[in-house]
């Protein structure tokens, strides 16, 4: 019984840690920004070559 309670408390703590992670949209917007800069650089190179 004591092990079961300990397991439940451990799962609850794990869920709390996951919940406290930074939100993903910040990471997604950073990735989008980096990809946008990369695309602009590629387009500029293509224009120079053509």
PDB file of C-alpha atoms in Angstrom:
ATOM      1  CA  UNK A   1       0.000   0.000   0.000  1.00  0.00           C
ATOM      2  CA  UNK A   2       2.777   2.426   0.902  1.00  0.00           C
ATOM      3  CA  UNK A   3       4.569   1.732  -2.398  1.00  0.00           C
ATOM      4  CA  UNK A   4       1.362   2.436  -4.311  1.00  0.00           C
ATOM      5  CA  UNK A   5       0.927   5.814  -2.582  1.00  0.00           C
ATOM      6  CA  UNK A   6       4.558   6.652  -3.292  1.00  0.00           C
ATOM      7  CA  UNK A   7       4.048   5.749  -6.963  1.00  0.00           C
ATOM      8  CA  UNK A   8       0.954   7.970  -7.192  1.00  0.00           C
ATOM      9  CA  UNK A   9       2.792  10.883  -5.584  1.00  0.00           C
ATOM     10  CA  UNK A  10       5.732  10.378  -7.956  1.00  0.00           C
ATOM     11  CA  UNK A  11       3.422  10.434 -11.011  1.00  0.00           C
ATOM     12  CA  UNK A  12       1.801  13.627  -9.726  1.00  0.00           C
ATOM     13  CA  UNK A  13       5.213  15.255  -9.316  1.00  0.00           C
ATOM     14  CA  UNK A  14       6.199  14.186 -12.847  1.00  0.00           C
ATOM     15  CA  UNK A  15       3.007  15.683 -14.277  1.00  0.00           C
ATOM     16  CA  UNK A  16       3.676  18.943 -12.429  1.00  0.00           C
ATOM     17  CA  UNK A  17       7.206  19.122 -13.860  1.00  0.00           C
ATOM     18  CA  UNK A  18       5.873  18.612 -17.386  1.00  0.00           C
ATOM     19  CA  UNK A  19       3.183  21.252 -16.814  1.00  0.00           C
ATOM     20  CA  UNK A  20       5.825  23.766 -15.684  1.00  0.00           C
ATOM     21  CA  UNK A  21       7.811  23.466 -18.958  1.00  0.00           C
ATOM     22  CA  UNK A  22       7.987  26.620 -21.091  1.00  0.00           C
ATOM     23  CA  UNK A  23       5.193  26.940 -23.619  1.00  0.00           C
ATOM     24  CA  UNK A  24       5.942  25.636 -27.098  1.00  0.00           C
ATOM     25  CA  UNK A  25       4.641  28.597 -29.128  1.00  0.00           C
ATOM     26  CA  UNK A  26       7.717  30.565 -28.049  1.00  0.00           C
ATOM     27  CA  UNK A  27       9.941  27.840 -29.434  1.00  0.00           C
ATOM     28  CA  UNK A  28       7.796  27.578 -32.555  1.00  0.00           C
ATOM     29  CA  UNK A  29       7.963  31.320 -33.208  1.00  0.00           C
ATOM     30  CA  UNK A  30      11.743  31.221 -32.783  1.00  0.00           C
ATOM     31  CA  UNK A  31      11.985  28.360 -35.271  1.00  0.00           C
ATOM     32  CA  UNK A  32       9.701  30.207 -37.713  1.00  0.00           C
ATOM     33  CA  UNK A  33      11.843  33.323 -37.409  1.00  0.00           C
ATOM     34  CA  UNK A  34      15.046  31.383 -38.087  1.00  0.00           C
ATOM     35  CA  UNK A  35      13.470  29.604 -41.059  1.00  0.00           C
ATOM     36  CA  UNK A  36      12.196  32.910 -42.452  1.00  0.00           C
ATOM     37  CA  UNK A  37      15.689  34.423 -42.244  1.00  0.00           C
ATOM     38  CA  UNK A  38      17.124  31.331 -43.938  1.00  0.00           C
ATOM     39  CA  UNK A  39      14.577  31.578 -46.759  1.00  0.00           C
ATOM     40  CA  UNK A  40      15.312  35.272 -47.288  1.00  0.00           C
ATOM     41  CA  UNK A  41      19.031  34.501 -47.565  1.00  0.00           C
ATOM     42  CA  UNK A  42      18.337  31.696 -50.072  1.00  0.00           C
ATOM     43  CA  UNK A  43      16.082  33.908 -52.189  1.00  0.00           C
ATOM     44  CA  UNK A  44      18.673  36.689 -52.218  1.00  0.00           C
ATOM     45  CA  UNK A  45      21.318  34.187 -53.388  1.00  0.00           C
ATOM     46  CA  UNK A  46      19.034  32.907 -56.132  1.00  0.00           C
ATOM     47  CA  UNK A  47      18.336  36.452 -57.336  1.00  0.00           C
ATOM     48  CA  UNK A  48      22.080  37.199 -57.453  1.00  0.00           C
ATOM     49  CA  UNK A  49      22.780  34.039 -59.448  1.00  0.00           C
ATOM     50  CA  UNK A  50      19.990  34.612 -62.001  1.00  0.00           C
TER      51      UNK A  50
END
